[in-house]
Amino acid sequence: HPYEGQEGVPLAKWLIDGLKAAPYTDTPFKRAVYWCNVFPPEVYEEMARYWIPFQLMHRDMKSGKSKLVSHRYAGARYKTSLQEFLKIPSAEGHKRWTHFDKSRQIWEKVGSVLFSKEFEKALWDKMGITQKWLFRDSRIQSDRAGTSGYSIGVHPDISKKIVTMMFYFPSGTKEKKTQQASEFGTCLHTPEQYQKRSKFDGQSECAAKFMYLPNSGFSFTVSKSSYHSVQPRKQSSGLRRTFMLNWYKAQWVN
């Protein structure tokens, strides 16, 4: 479901109009939206080109057993928040990465819209949310499989979360992106599928999947039954690059 935005439209209007036009589903849980052409092509290309490198991220060594298989996850994720990245002094950032200033410019531009009152109102209206948020965060993530592989088992997300949103940034050759499209997608599950999940890696059959396509994204409201996962993948699959935003009803530190 690509959004057909017009060239030259301001970024805020493009993002808000695209969200409003995105189709939604209440199956297998309420409510989820997925759409393509999320950002204007030139903006997406800059975000992908100036994706934050490992040396400016943190290596995540945690392994929450409720949703992640420790031997397949710990140490495989590198992440930072948009807020953390933008706080890095220009001189320090440029010393560690020659493209720091260009990256900071595009990410600051995008963040100012996604965390604006106008965009958040459009998201709340789209998702049918009435509850006010008390805390929000963002995560720019690069996941790579170790020698034993990588997976995120079926889980509903923490109860403190109101809504989550994620954007995809595939990388590599054309053949690699084709391979990643389904393999790196986000599976949605029914409660029955959750109950039948594997005791080894937390996996189960998908009821639906948000494909991992360039310039695509999704959002869903979080509930006790918002079950989702990422299926197992091999070391040769490449990086799974995602940009995630979360809104919470209580303070949360990840």
XYZ file of C-alpha atoms in Angstrom:
254
model
C 0.000 0.000 0.000
C 2.366 2.772 -1.181
C 1.568 6.362 -0.345
C 1.640 8.457 -3.534
C 2.964 11.736 -2.200
C 3.639 14.718 -4.425
C 7.159 15.982 -5.049
C 8.035 19.095 -3.081
C 5.521 18.492 -0.285
C 6.879 19.445 3.182
C 8.112 16.483 5.206
C 5.473 16.894 7.929
C 2.619 16.885 5.428
C 4.057 13.862 3.588
C 4.375 11.794 6.787
C 0.998 12.791 8.221
C -0.915 12.349 4.950
C 0.761 8.984 4.367
C -0.189 7.783 7.848
C -3.769 8.920 7.398
C -4.037 7.123 4.048
C -2.484 3.865 5.299
C -4.908 0.923 5.517
C -5.338 -0.688 8.912
C -6.325 -4.107 10.131
C -7.833 -5.419 13.358
C -6.654 -8.954 12.582
C -5.019 -10.796 14.326
C -5.135 -8.047 16.941
C -6.314 -4.462 17.218
C -5.070 -2.181 15.619
C -2.196 -2.330 13.111
C -1.205 -0.304 10.037
C 1.487 -0.946 7.416
C 2.413 1.138 4.386
C 5.198 1.833 1.909
C 6.799 5.034 0.615
C 6.704 6.329 4.192
C 9.269 9.089 3.667
C 9.853 11.247 0.592
C 12.361 9.281 -1.556
C 15.161 11.807 -1.132
C 14.709 11.859 2.668
C 14.698 8.058 2.919
C 17.809 7.821 0.751
C 19.670 10.215 3.053
C 18.561 8.341 6.178
C 19.746 5.057 4.646
C 23.006 6.538 3.318
C 23.861 8.171 6.645
C 22.683 5.312 8.850
C 24.400 5.582 12.225
C 27.430 3.224 12.341
C 28.337 0.726 15.046
C 30.982 2.991 16.584
C 28.258 5.455 17.602
C 25.899 2.797 18.969
C 25.800 0.639 22.106
C 26.086 -3.121 22.011
C 23.064 -4.630 23.735
C 24.173 -7.532 25.907
C 20.793 -8.126 27.588
C 18.711 -11.195 26.852
C 15.170 -10.817 28.153
C 14.005 -14.417 28.329
C 10.331 -13.442 28.064
C 10.734 -12.614 24.397
C 14.307 -13.198 23.283
C 16.339 -16.349 23.068
C 19.516 -15.408 24.914
C 22.036 -17.430 22.918
C 20.572 -16.058 19.692
C 20.243 -12.437 20.746
C 22.677 -11.145 23.349
C 25.351 -9.039 21.727
C 23.711 -9.194 18.315
C 21.957 -5.839 18.575
C 23.625 -2.450 18.290
C 21.437 0.525 19.071
C 21.194 4.149 20.079
C 18.348 6.552 20.618
C 17.754 9.563 18.435
C 18.103 11.740 21.516
C 21.482 10.202 22.422
C 22.808 10.624 18.899
C 21.785 14.269 18.652
C 23.462 15.068 21.991
C 26.905 14.086 20.691
C 28.994 17.263 20.208
C 29.739 17.929 16.556
C 33.526 17.890 17.028
C 33.438 14.543 18.834
C 31.015 12.990 16.363
C 32.971 14.116 13.303
C 36.177 12.760 14.819
C 34.586 9.310 15.117
C 32.742 9.412 11.772
C 33.338 11.714 8.803
C 29.632 11.770 7.844
C 28.445 12.687 11.334
C 27.249 16.213 10.483
C 25.251 15.095 7.431
C 23.709 12.244 9.402
C 22.818 14.478 12.312
C 21.141 16.972 9.998
C 18.769 14.453 8.369
C 17.942 12.564 11.584
C 17.231 15.780 13.458
C 14.898 16.864 10.656
C 12.987 13.577 10.720
C 12.816 13.409 14.520
C 11.389 16.922 14.792
C 8.386 15.788 12.726
C 7.828 12.314 14.190
C 7.800 13.673 17.734
C 5.735 16.742 16.863
C 2.247 17.323 18.306
C 0.789 17.287 14.780
C 2.184 13.863 13.886
C 1.331 12.378 17.265
C -2.272 13.617 16.943
C -2.510 11.965 13.512
C -1.124 8.726 14.982
C -3.538 8.797 17.931
C -6.493 9.427 15.596
C -5.386 6.658 13.223
C -4.929 4.107 15.971
C -8.053 5.085 17.893
C -6.100 5.970 21.054
C -7.544 8.221 23.764
C -4.982 7.653 26.520
C -2.310 10.314 27.030
C 1.341 9.322 26.865
C 3.728 10.123 29.744
C 7.030 9.001 28.200
C 8.387 8.258 24.733
C 11.608 6.957 23.246
C 13.268 6.055 19.976
C 15.743 3.362 18.936
C 17.913 3.208 15.854
C 18.944 -0.452 15.659
C 21.255 -2.685 13.653
C 20.773 -6.385 14.355
C 23.122 -9.033 13.055
C 23.057 -12.776 13.566
C 25.896 -14.539 15.352
C 27.206 -17.974 14.489
C 24.186 -19.565 16.200
C 21.677 -17.396 14.373
C 19.227 -14.790 15.597
C 15.533 -14.631 16.444
C 12.999 -12.719 18.515
C 10.362 -15.021 19.958
C 6.637 -14.317 20.051
C 5.800 -11.637 22.640
C 3.146 -8.910 23.171
C 5.435 -6.019 24.341
C 5.419 -4.581 27.858
C 2.119 -3.395 29.343
C 3.506 0.123 29.944
C 3.631 0.724 26.188
C 0.673 2.364 24.395
C 1.753 2.214 20.772
C 4.868 1.269 18.825
C 6.036 2.288 15.348
C 8.874 0.893 13.233
C 10.467 1.770 9.893
C 12.607 -0.568 7.767
C 15.974 0.206 6.129
C 17.221 -2.813 4.115
C 20.857 -2.792 2.991
C 23.145 -4.813 0.771
C 22.809 -6.060 -2.787
C 19.522 -6.373 -4.667
C 19.635 -10.128 -4.138
C 20.264 -9.662 -0.415
C 17.313 -7.272 -0.060
C 15.064 -9.764 -1.855
C 16.150 -12.447 0.616
C 15.561 -10.132 3.572
C 12.069 -8.990 2.485
C 10.262 -11.928 4.080
C 12.990 -13.241 6.380
C 13.404 -9.926 8.223
C 9.703 -9.055 8.321
C 7.669 -8.784 11.522
C 5.213 -11.635 12.128
C 1.850 -11.056 13.808
C 0.273 -13.884 15.796
C -3.023 -14.996 17.264
C -3.270 -15.983 20.963
C -3.555 -19.601 19.816
C -0.286 -19.347 17.882
C 1.367 -17.805 20.928
C 0.272 -20.744 23.068
C 1.752 -23.153 20.499
C 5.111 -21.341 20.289
C 8.323 -23.343 20.394
C 9.877 -23.825 23.825
C 13.300 -23.660 22.179
C 13.246 -20.350 20.301
C 9.790 -18.912 21.024
C 8.715 -19.164 17.379
C 5.295 -19.956 15.958
C 3.357 -19.814 12.704
C 2.577 -16.310 11.399
C -0.984 -15.064 10.965
C 0.319 -12.074 8.967
C 3.649 -10.401 8.257
C 4.878 -6.847 7.740
C 7.370 -7.347 4.914
C 10.859 -5.879 5.334
C 10.762 -3.574 2.315
C 12.684 -0.336 1.657
C 10.921 2.785 2.929
C 8.113 0.850 4.604
C 6.828 0.956 8.150
C 4.171 -0.169 10.554
C 2.503 0.735 13.816
C 0.243 -1.096 16.234
C -1.407 -0.490 19.562
C 0.014 -2.590 22.382
C -2.185 -4.943 24.391
C -2.016 -8.302 26.122
C -2.649 -9.951 22.745
C -0.420 -7.880 20.413
C 1.793 -10.913 19.760
C 4.608 -10.466 17.244
C 8.054 -11.857 16.463
C 10.985 -12.004 14.062
C 11.647 -15.450 12.642
C 15.064 -17.148 12.956
C 17.690 -16.079 10.470
C 21.213 -17.096 9.589
C 24.506 -15.264 9.953
C 24.685 -14.737 6.183
C 21.399 -12.781 6.104
C 23.019 -9.387 6.698
C 21.955 -6.491 8.936
C 18.364 -5.879 10.000
C 18.216 -2.093 10.274
C 15.172 -0.568 11.953
C 14.084 2.775 13.389
C 11.557 2.344 16.216
C 9.481 4.825 18.199
C 7.486 4.021 21.327
C 4.979 5.891 23.454
C 4.332 4.809 27.056
C 1.766 5.410 29.779
C 4.464 5.193 32.453
C 8.154 5.966 32.794
C 10.316 3.291 31.182
C 14.071 2.905 30.880
C 15.362 0.385 28.316
